[in-house]
PDB file of N, CA, C and O in Angstrom:
ATOM      1  N   MET I  17     -11.323  -6.663 -16.821  1.00 69.00           N
ATOM      2  CA  MET I  17     -12.490  -6.999 -15.842  1.00 69.00           C
ATOM      3  C   MET I  17     -12.572  -6.058 -14.586  1.00 69.00           C
ATOM      4  O   MET I  17     -11.556  -5.138 -14.590  1.00 69.00           O
ATOM      5  N   LEU I  18     -13.510  -5.495 -13.955  1.00 73.00           N
ATOM      6  CA  LEU I  18     -13.854  -4.701 -13.846  1.00 73.00           C
ATOM      7  C   LEU I  18     -14.650  -5.286 -12.271  1.00 73.00           C
ATOM      8  O   LEU I  18     -14.919  -6.402 -11.787  1.00 73.00           O
ATOM      9  N   VAL I  19     -13.375  -4.223 -10.734  1.00 77.00           N
ATOM     10  CA  VAL I  19     -13.725  -3.995  -9.571  1.00 77.00           C
ATOM     11  C   VAL I  19     -14.187  -2.924  -9.148  1.00 77.00           C
ATOM     12  O   VAL I  19     -13.856  -2.301  -9.369  1.00 77.00           O
ATOM     13  N   SER I  20     -15.317  -3.307  -8.360  1.00 77.00           N
ATOM     14  CA  SER I  20     -16.180  -2.006  -7.777  1.00 77.00           C
ATOM     15  C   SER I  20     -15.824  -2.304  -6.553  1.00 77.00           C
ATOM     16  O   SER I  20     -16.292  -3.632  -5.435  1.00 77.00           O
ATOM     17  N   SER I  21     -15.017  -0.809  -5.698  1.00 78.00           N
ATOM     18  CA  SER I  21     -15.354  -1.381  -3.680  1.00 78.00           C
ATOM     19  C   SER I  21     -14.767   0.252  -3.651  1.00 78.00           C
ATOM     20  O   SER I  21     -14.456   0.799  -4.570  1.00 78.00           O
ATOM     21  N   HIS I  22     -15.485   0.099  -2.636  1.00 76.00           N
ATOM     22  CA  HIS I  22     -15.192   1.664  -1.462  1.00 76.00           C
ATOM     23  C   HIS I  22     -13.474   1.294  -0.461  1.00 76.00           C
ATOM     24  O   HIS I  22     -13.723   2.227   0.066  1.00 76.00           O
ATOM     25  N   VAL I  23     -13.174   0.189  -0.654  1.00 79.00           N
ATOM     26  CA  VAL I  23     -11.988   0.020   0.326  1.00 79.00           C
ATOM     27  C   VAL I  23     -10.604  -0.461  -0.836  1.00 79.00           C
ATOM     28  O   VAL I  23     -10.500  -0.597  -1.693  1.00 79.00           O
ATOM     29  N   LEU I  24      -9.890   1.436  -0.689  1.00 72.00           N
ATOM     30  CA  LEU I  24      -8.939   1.757  -1.354  1.00 72.00           C
ATOM     31  C   LEU I  24      -7.942   0.826  -1.424  1.00 72.00           C
ATOM     32  O   LEU I  24      -7.190   0.732  -2.153  1.00 72.00           O
ATOM     33  N   SER I  25      -7.201   0.969  -0.205  1.00 74.00           N
ATOM     34  CA  SER I  25      -6.089  -0.139   0.352  1.00 74.00           C
ATOM     35  C   SER I  25      -6.168  -1.625  -0.773  1.00 74.00           C
ATOM     36  O   SER I  25      -5.435  -1.554  -0.684  1.00 74.00           O
ATOM     37  N   GLU I  26      -7.676  -2.291  -0.507  1.00 76.00           N
ATOM     38  CA  GLU I  26      -7.573  -3.600  -0.785  1.00 76.00           C
ATOM     39  C   GLU I  26      -7.367  -3.441  -2.433  1.00 76.00           C
ATOM     40  O   GLU I  26      -6.656  -4.900  -3.227  1.00 76.00           O
ATOM     41  N   LEU I  27      -7.747  -2.673  -2.673  1.00 74.00           N
ATOM     42  CA  LEU I  27      -7.726  -2.300  -4.480  1.00 74.00           C
ATOM     43  C   LEU I  27      -6.210  -1.793  -5.010  1.00 74.00           C
ATOM     44  O   LEU I  27      -6.145  -2.691  -5.726  1.00 74.00           O
ATOM     45  N   ASP I  28      -5.501  -1.531  -3.735  1.00 73.00           N
ATOM     46  CA  ASP I  28      -4.137  -1.007  -4.397  1.00 73.00           C
ATOM     47  C   ASP I  28      -3.207  -1.862  -4.474  1.00 73.00           C
ATOM     48  O   ASP I  28      -2.587  -2.143  -4.438  1.00 73.00           O
ATOM     49  N   GLU I  29      -3.798  -3.315  -2.927  1.00 76.00           N
ATOM     50  CA  GLU I  29      -3.283  -4.260  -3.180  1.00 76.00           C
ATOM     51  C   GLU I  29      -3.157  -5.627  -4.587  1.00 76.00           C
ATOM     52  O   GLU I  29      -2.661  -6.283  -4.774  1.00 76.00           O
ATOM     53  N   MET I  30      -4.478  -5.104  -5.084  1.00 77.00           N
ATOM     54  CA  MET I  30      -4.971  -6.176  -6.155  1.00 77.00           C
ATOM     55  C   MET I  30      -5.105  -5.762  -7.562  1.00 77.00           C
ATOM     56  O   MET I  30      -4.962  -6.816  -8.413  1.00 77.00           O
ATOM     57  N   VAL I  31      -4.906  -4.350  -7.800  1.00 76.00           N
ATOM     58  CA  VAL I  31      -4.893  -3.989  -9.326  1.00 76.00           C
ATOM     59  C   VAL I  31      -3.471  -3.923  -9.513  1.00 76.00           C
ATOM     60  O   VAL I  31      -2.930  -2.747  -8.790  1.00 76.00           O
ATOM     61  N   ASP I  32      -2.959  -3.791 -11.398  1.00 76.00           N
ATOM     62  CA  ASP I  32      -1.987  -2.947 -11.793  1.00 76.00           C
ATOM     63  C   ASP I  32      -2.098  -1.404 -11.759  1.00 76.00           C
ATOM     64  O   ASP I  32      -1.733  -0.720 -11.678  1.00 76.00           O
ATOM     65  N   GLU I  33      -3.023  -1.243 -12.276  1.00 75.00           N
ATOM     66  CA  GLU I  33      -3.515   0.363 -13.141  1.00 75.00           C
ATOM     67  C   GLU I  33      -5.109   0.022 -12.544  1.00 75.00           C
ATOM     68  O   GLU I  33      -6.119  -0.761 -12.380  1.00 75.00           O
ATOM     69  N   ALA I  34      -6.181   1.746 -12.330  1.00 73.00           N
ATOM     70  CA  ALA I  34      -6.834   1.284 -11.988  1.00 73.00           C
ATOM     71  C   ALA I  34      -7.587   2.816 -12.861  1.00 73.00           C
ATOM     72  O   ALA I  34      -6.540   3.734 -12.861  1.00 73.00           O
ATOM     73  N   ILE I  35      -8.930   2.561 -12.625  1.00 76.00           N
ATOM     74  CA  ILE I  35      -9.775   4.398 -14.011  1.00 76.00           C
ATOM     75  C   ILE I  35     -10.650   4.841 -12.985  1.00 76.00           C
ATOM     76  O   ILE I  35     -11.222   3.435 -12.529  1.00 76.00           O
ATOM     77  N   PHE I  36     -10.517   5.519 -11.882  1.00 77.00           N
ATOM     78  CA  PHE I  36     -11.822   6.108 -11.116  1.00 77.00           C
ATOM     79  C   PHE I  36     -12.588   6.793 -11.868  1.00 77.00           C
ATOM     80  O   PHE I  36     -12.497   7.669 -12.293  1.00 77.00           O
ATOM     81  N   MET I  37     -13.639   6.576 -11.795  1.00 77.00           N
ATOM     82  CA  MET I  37     -15.287   7.263 -12.110  1.00 77.00           C
ATOM     83  C   MET I  37     -16.333   7.836 -11.362  1.00 77.00           C
ATOM     84  O   MET I  37     -16.098   7.150 -10.120  1.00 77.00           O
ATOM     85  N   SER I  38     -16.586   8.837 -11.525  1.00 75.00           N
ATOM     86  CA  SER I  38     -17.534   9.491 -10.770  1.00 75.00           C
ATOM     87  C   SER I  38     -18.650  10.275 -11.444  1.00 75.00           C
ATOM     88  O   SER I  38     -18.488  10.300 -12.238  1.00 75.00           O
ATOM     89  N   LYS I  39     -19.978   9.587 -11.468  1.00 82.00           N
ATOM     90  CA  LYS I  39     -21.009  10.519 -11.935  1.00 82.00           C
ATOM     91  C   LYS I  39     -21.224  10.328 -13.652  1.00 82.00           C
ATOM     92  O   LYS I  39     -21.221  10.848 -14.828  1.00 82.00           O
ATOM     93  N   GLY I  40     -20.330   9.150 -13.968  1.00 83.00           N
ATOM     94  CA  GLY I  40     -20.085   8.623 -15.619  1.00 83.00           C
ATOM     95  C   GLY I  40     -18.778   9.393 -16.243  1.00 83.00           C
ATOM     96  O   GLY I  40     -18.742   8.948 -16.919  1.00 83.00           O
ATOM     97  N   ARG I  41     -18.281   9.917 -15.128  1.00 81.00           N
ATOM     98  CA  ARG I  41     -16.879  10.612 -16.192  1.00 81.00           C
ATOM     99  C   ARG I  41     -15.373  10.218 -14.979  1.00 81.00           C
ATOM    100  O   ARG I  41     -16.171   9.960 -14.235  1.00 81.00           O
ATOM    101  N   THR I  42     -14.366  10.169 -15.789  1.00 80.00           N
ATOM    102  CA  THR I  42     -13.177   9.562 -15.283  1.00 80.00           C
ATOM    103  C   THR I  42     -12.615  10.786 -14.637  1.00 80.00           C
ATOM    104  O   THR I  42     -12.863  11.744 -14.892  1.00 80.00           O
ATOM    105  N   LEU I  43     -12.069  10.086 -13.209  1.00 78.00           N
ATOM    106  CA  LEU I  43     -11.050  11.117 -12.326  1.00 78.00           C
ATOM    107  C   LEU I  43      -9.459  11.122 -13.011  1.00 78.00           C
ATOM    108  O   LEU I  43      -9.591  10.162 -13.182  1.00 78.00           O
ATOM    109  N   GLY I  44      -8.882  12.380 -12.720  1.00 75.00           N
ATOM    110  CA  GLY I  44      -7.758  12.424 -12.806  1.00 75.00           C
ATOM    111  C   GLY I  44      -6.643  11.765 -11.592  1.00 75.00           C
ATOM    112  O   GLY I  44      -7.184  11.032 -11.053  1.00 75.00           O
ATOM    113  N   ALA I  45      -5.125  12.896 -11.360  1.00 72.00           N
ATOM    114  CA  ALA I  45      -4.328  12.610 -10.758  1.00 72.00           C
ATOM    115  C   ALA I  45      -5.056  12.652  -9.234  1.00 72.00           C
ATOM    116  O   ALA I  45      -4.511  11.676  -8.215  1.00 72.00           O
ATOM    117  N   ASP I  46      -5.805  13.519  -8.952  1.00 75.00           N
ATOM    118  CA  ASP I  46      -6.806  13.517  -7.547  1.00 75.00           C
ATOM    119  C   ASP I  46      -6.835  12.109  -7.079  1.00 75.00           C
ATOM    120  O   ASP I  46      -6.606  11.997  -5.998  1.00 75.00           O
ATOM    121  N   ALA I  47      -7.558  11.446  -7.505  1.00 75.00           N
ATOM    122  CA  ALA I  47      -7.733   9.924  -7.298  1.00 75.00           C
ATOM    123  C   ALA I  47      -6.617   8.928  -7.064  1.00 75.00           C
ATOM    124  O   ALA I  47      -6.369   7.910  -6.193  1.00 75.00           O
ATOM    125  N   ASP I  48      -5.761   9.472  -8.019  1.00 70.00           N
ATOM    126  CA  ASP I  48      -4.749   8.571  -7.846  1.00 70.00           C
ATOM    127  C   ASP I  48      -3.790   9.137  -6.640  1.00 70.00           C
ATOM    128  O   ASP I  48      -3.615   8.056  -5.579  1.00 70.00           O
ATOM    129  N   ALA I  49      -4.095   9.830  -6.553  1.00 75.00           N
ATOM    130  CA  ALA I  49      -3.140  10.383  -5.043  1.00 75.00           C
ATOM    131  C   ALA I  49      -3.576  10.301  -3.953  1.00 75.00           C
ATOM    132  O   ALA I  49      -3.206   9.817  -2.445  1.00 75.00           O
ATOM    133  N   MET I  50      -5.008   9.424  -3.638  1.00 73.00           N
ATOM    134  CA  MET I  50      -6.178   9.368  -2.921  1.00 73.00           C
ATOM    135  C   MET I  50      -6.077   7.381  -2.049  1.00 73.00           C
ATOM    136  O   MET I  50      -5.748   7.478  -1.745  1.00 73.00           O
ATOM    137  N   VAL I  51      -5.730   7.149  -3.788  1.00 68.00           N
ATOM    138  CA  VAL I  51      -4.955   5.874  -3.490  1.00 68.00           C
ATOM    139  C   VAL I  51      -4.042   5.612  -2.924  1.00 68.00           C
ATOM    140  O   VAL I  51      -3.359   4.801  -2.178  1.00 68.00           O
ATOM    141  N   ALA I  52      -3.172   6.656  -3.127  1.00 69.00           N
ATOM    142  CA  ALA I  52      -1.803   6.302  -2.411  1.00 69.00           C
ATOM    143  C   ALA I  52      -1.669   6.080  -1.404  1.00 69.00           C
ATOM    144  O   ALA I  52      -1.107   6.172  -0.474  1.00 69.00           O
ATOM    145  N   LYS I  53      -2.050   7.231  -1.040  1.00 72.00           N
ATOM    146  CA  LYS I  53      -2.204   8.054   0.878  1.00 72.00           C
ATOM    147  C   LYS I  53      -3.208   6.638   1.714  1.00 72.00           C
ATOM    148  O   LYS I  53      -3.285   6.628   2.644  1.00 72.00           O
ATOM    149  N   ALA I  54      -3.717   5.854   0.945  1.00 67.00           N
ATOM    150  CA  ALA I  54      -4.599   4.955   1.465  1.00 67.00           C
ATOM    151  C   ALA I  54      -3.538   3.285   1.627  1.00 67.00           C
ATOM    152  O   ALA I  54      -4.702   2.166   2.345  1.00 67.00           O
ATOM    153  N   ARG I  55      -2.385   3.407   1.403  1.00 67.00           N
ATOM    154  CA  ARG I  55      -2.093   2.097   1.291  1.00 67.00           C
ATOM    155  C   ARG I  55      -1.837   1.599   2.776  1.00 67.00           C
ATOM    156  O   ARG I  55      -2.355   2.138   3.783  1.00 67.00           O
ATOM    157  N   THR I  56      -1.919   0.277   3.673  1.00 67.00           N
ATOM    158  CA  THR I  56      -2.328  -0.316   4.416  1.00 67.00           C
ATOM    159  C   THR I  56      -0.686  -0.216   5.034  1.00 67.00           C
ATOM    160  O   THR I  56       0.235  -0.617   3.687  1.00 67.00           O
ATOM    161  N   ASN I  57      -0.513   0.049   6.050  1.00 71.00           N
ATOM    162  CA  ASN I  57       1.240  -0.217   6.977  1.00 71.00           C
ATOM    163  C   ASN I  57       0.151  -1.171   7.943  1.00 71.00           C
ATOM    164  O   ASN I  57      -0.286  -1.250   8.810  1.00 71.00           O
ATOM    165  N   TYR I  58       2.274  -1.871   8.211  1.00 75.00           N
ATOM    166  CA  TYR I  58       1.956  -3.001   8.811  1.00 75.00           C
ATOM    167  C   TYR I  58       2.809  -2.829  10.018  1.00 75.00           C
ATOM    168  O   TYR I  58       4.386  -2.346   9.692  1.00 75.00           O
ATOM    169  N   ARG I  59       3.143  -3.234  11.534  1.00 80.00           N
ATOM    170  CA  ARG I  59       4.152  -2.972  12.068  1.00 80.00           C
ATOM    171  C   ARG I  59       4.324  -4.675  12.261  1.00 80.00           C
ATOM    172  O   ARG I  59       3.964  -5.822  12.806  1.00 80.00           O
ATOM    173  N   VAL I  60       5.818  -4.822  11.861  1.00 82.00           N
ATOM    174  CA  VAL I  60       6.274  -6.496  12.128  1.00 82.00           C
ATOM    175  C   VAL I  60       7.268  -6.431  12.842  1.00 82.00           C
ATOM    176  O   VAL I  60       8.244  -5.818  13.200  1.00 82.00           O
ATOM    177  N   THR I  61       7.621  -7.125  13.977  1.00 84.00           N
ATOM    178  CA  THR I  61       8.687  -7.387  15.235  1.00 84.00           C
ATOM    179  C   THR I  61       9.058  -9.038  14.847  1.00 84.00           C
ATOM    180  O   THR I  61       8.247  -9.861  14.598  1.00 84.00           O
ATOM    181  N   GLY I  62      10.643  -9.009  14.876  1.00 86.00           N
ATOM    182  CA  GLY I  62      10.654 -10.090  15.396  1.00 86.00           C
ATOM    183  C   GLY I  62      11.991 -10.575  16.357  1.00 86.00           C
ATOM    184  O   GLY I  62      12.562  -9.673  16.771  1.00 86.00           O
ATOM    185  N   LEU I  63      12.561 -11.902  16.637  1.00 91.00           N
ATOM    186  CA  LEU I  63      13.074 -12.130  17.659  1.00 91.00           C
ATOM    187  C   LEU I  63      14.984 -11.724  17.349  1.00 91.00           C
ATOM    188  O   LEU I  63      15.343 -11.537  18.233  1.00 91.00           O
ATOM    189  N   ASP I  64      14.907 -11.745  16.093  1.00 92.00           N
ATOM    190  CA  ASP I  64      16.117 -11.138  15.498  1.00 92.00           C
ATOM    191  C   ASP I  64      16.033 -10.591  14.631  1.00 92.00           C
ATOM    192  O   ASP I  64      15.546 -10.300  13.715  1.00 92.00           O
ATOM    193  N   HIS I  65      15.743  -9.048  15.351  1.00 90.00           N
ATOM    194  CA  HIS I  65      15.840  -7.919  14.505  1.00 90.00           C
ATOM    195  C   HIS I  65      16.748  -7.829  13.417  1.00 90.00           C
ATOM    196  O   HIS I  65      16.156  -7.153  12.450  1.00 90.00           O
ATOM    197  N   ALA I  66      17.954  -8.295  13.510  1.00 91.00           N
ATOM    198  CA  ALA I  66      18.952  -7.981  12.088  1.00 91.00           C
ATOM    199  C   ALA I  66      18.639  -8.678  10.777  1.00 91.00           C
ATOM    200  O   ALA I  66      18.629  -8.229   9.901  1.00 91.00           O
ATOM    201  N   ALA I  67      18.128 -10.040  11.181  1.00 92.00           N
ATOM    202  CA  ALA I  67      17.471 -11.169   9.936  1.00 92.00           C
ATOM    203  C   ALA I  67      15.914 -10.438  10.024  1.00 92.00           C
ATOM    204  O   ALA I  67      15.810 -10.662   8.524  1.00 92.00           O
ATOM    205  N   LEU I  68      15.775  -9.525  10.565  1.00 91.00           N
ATOM    206  CA  LEU I  68      14.297  -9.025  10.022  1.00 91.00           C
ATOM    207  C   LEU I  68      14.471  -8.420   9.395  1.00 91.00           C
ATOM    208  O   LEU I  68      13.612  -8.357   7.524  1.00 91.00           O
ATOM    209  N   LEU I  69      15.199  -7.692   9.301  1.00 91.00           N
ATOM    210  CA  LEU I  69      15.638  -6.016   8.180  1.00 91.00           C
ATOM    211  C   LEU I  69      16.045  -6.838   7.181  1.00 91.00           C
ATOM    212  O   LEU I  69      16.067  -6.112   6.310  1.00 91.00           O
ATOM    213  N   ALA I  70      17.597  -7.514   7.506  1.00 92.00           N
ATOM    214  CA  ALA I  70      17.933  -7.869   6.123  1.00 92.00           C
ATOM    215  C   ALA I  70      16.386  -8.904   5.423  1.00 92.00           C
ATOM    216  O   ALA I  70      16.944  -8.822   4.114  1.00 92.00           O
ATOM    217  N   ALA I  71      15.582  -9.685   5.571  1.00 91.00           N
ATOM    218  CA  ALA I  71      14.615 -10.764   4.869  1.00 91.00           C
ATOM    219  C   ALA I  71      13.987  -9.526   4.034  1.00 91.00           C
ATOM    220  O   ALA I  71      13.610  -9.537   2.967  1.00 91.00           O
ATOM    221  N   LEU I  72      13.651  -8.311   4.679  1.00 90.00           N
ATOM    222  CA  LEU I  72      12.550  -6.760   4.099  1.00 90.00           C
ATOM    223  C   LEU I  72      13.468  -6.258   3.582  1.00 90.00           C
ATOM    224  O   LEU I  72      12.811  -6.463   1.902  1.00 90.00           O
ATOM    225  N   SER I  73      14.578  -6.723   3.748  1.00 91.00           N
ATOM    226  CA  SER I  73      15.213  -5.567   2.693  1.00 91.00           C
ATOM    227  C   SER I  73      15.333  -6.476   1.190  1.00 91.00           C
ATOM    228  O   SER I  73      15.285  -6.540  -0.024  1.00 91.00           O
ATOM    229  N   HIS I  74      16.037  -7.783   1.417  1.00 93.00           N
ATOM    230  CA  HIS I  74      16.252  -8.895   0.249  1.00 93.00           C
ATOM    231  C   HIS I  74      14.545  -9.062  -0.768  1.00 93.00           C
ATOM    232  O   HIS I  74      15.276  -9.027  -1.761  1.00 93.00           O
ATOM    233  N   MET I  75      13.968  -8.952   0.256  1.00 90.00           N
ATOM    234  CA  MET I  75      12.544  -8.552  -0.312  1.00 90.00           C
ATOM    235  C   MET I  75      11.961  -7.915  -0.970  1.00 90.00           C
ATOM    236  O   MET I  75      11.187  -8.044  -1.855  1.00 90.00           O
ATOM    237  N   GLY I  76      12.350  -6.600  -1.077  1.00 89.00           N
ATOM    238  CA  GLY I  76      12.377  -4.750  -1.472  1.00 89.00           C
ATOM    239  C   GLY I  76      11.069  -4.517  -0.916  1.00 89.00           C
ATOM    240  O   GLY I  76      10.933  -3.760  -1.492  1.00 89.00           O
ATOM    241  N   ILE I  77      11.012  -5.002  -0.076  1.00 84.00           N
ATOM    242  CA  ILE I  77       9.672  -4.266   1.041  1.00 84.00           C
ATOM    243  C   ILE I  77      10.298  -3.036   1.648  1.00 84.00           C
ATOM    244  O   ILE I  77      10.578  -3.239   2.528  1.00 84.00           O
ATOM    245  N   GLU I  78       9.917  -2.289   1.326  1.00 81.00           N
ATOM    246  CA  GLU I  78      10.165  -0.597   2.433  1.00 81.00           C
ATOM    247  C   GLU I  78      10.021  -0.879   3.351  1.00 81.00           C
ATOM    248  O   GLU I  78       8.759  -1.466   3.953  1.00 81.00           O
ATOM    249  N   HIS I  79      10.459  -0.780   4.701  1.00 82.00           N
ATOM    250  CA  HIS I  79      10.079  -0.465   5.543  1.00 82.00           C
ATOM    251  C   HIS I  79      10.643   0.867   6.163  1.00 82.00           C
ATOM    252  O   HIS I  79      11.903   1.049   6.000  1.00 82.00           O
ATOM    253  N   VAL I  80      10.627   1.004   7.346  1.00 81.00           N
ATOM    254  CA  VAL I  80      11.060   2.395   8.423  1.00 81.00           C
ATOM    255  C   VAL I  80      11.395   0.768  10.121  1.00 81.00           C
ATOM    256  O   VAL I  80      10.620   0.969  10.232  1.00 81.00           O
ATOM    257  N   ASP I  81      12.941   1.477   9.760  1.00 82.00           N
ATOM    258  CA  ASP I  81      13.225   0.893  11.334  1.00 82.00           C
ATOM    259  C   ASP I  81      12.743   1.370  12.718  1.00 82.00           C
ATOM    260  O   ASP I  81      13.568   1.968  13.006  1.00 82.00           O
ATOM    261  N   ALA I  82      11.600   1.409  13.291  1.00 75.00           N
ATOM    262  CA  ALA I  82      11.127   1.671  13.940  1.00 75.00           C
ATOM    263  C   ALA I  82      12.674   1.752  15.500  1.00 75.00           C
ATOM    264  O   ALA I  82      12.566   2.870  15.939  1.00 75.00           O
ATOM    265  N   GLU I  83      12.949   1.233  16.237  1.00 72.00           N
ATOM    266  CA  GLU I  83      14.325   0.730  16.294  1.00 72.00           C
ATOM    267  C   GLU I  83      14.981   2.073  16.307  1.00 72.00           C
ATOM    268  O   GLU I  83      15.396   2.642  17.535  1.00 72.00           O
ATOM    269  N   ARG I  84      15.042   2.547  15.280  1.00 70.00           N
ATOM    270  CA  ARG I  84      16.233   3.861  14.926  1.00 70.00           C
ATOM    271  C   ARG I  84      15.260   4.940  14.702  1.00 70.00           C
ATOM    272  O   ARG I  84      15.928   5.919  14.765  1.00 70.00           O
ATOM    273  N   ARG I  85      14.190   5.278  15.652  1.00 58.00           N
ATOM    274  CA  ARG I  85      13.074   6.105  15.142  1.00 58.00           C
ATOM    275  C   ARG I  85      13.451   6.959  15.926  1.00 58.00           C
ATOM    276  O   ARG I  85      13.488   7.273  17.436  1.00 58.00           O
TER     277      ARG I  85
END
C-alpha cells in the first residue's frame, strides 16, 4: 500500500516501515531520523496520579512523570 503525506507524525502512527523518496531516489537514514523527531507528545493528567502511572506502565507506554521533573 502506498501512502503519501507530509505529516510525518501521522505516518509514524500508521505504518510499520517506510521508504522515503525524493526526485525518484530513496532517501537513507537521515529520513528515518527526521521521522523519529516528528513524534507527537501528549500531556495526560488524572485524578489518581499513581493509578495513571501504573496504567501507562502496564500498557507499555513510554512516559515522563512531569510531577517529578
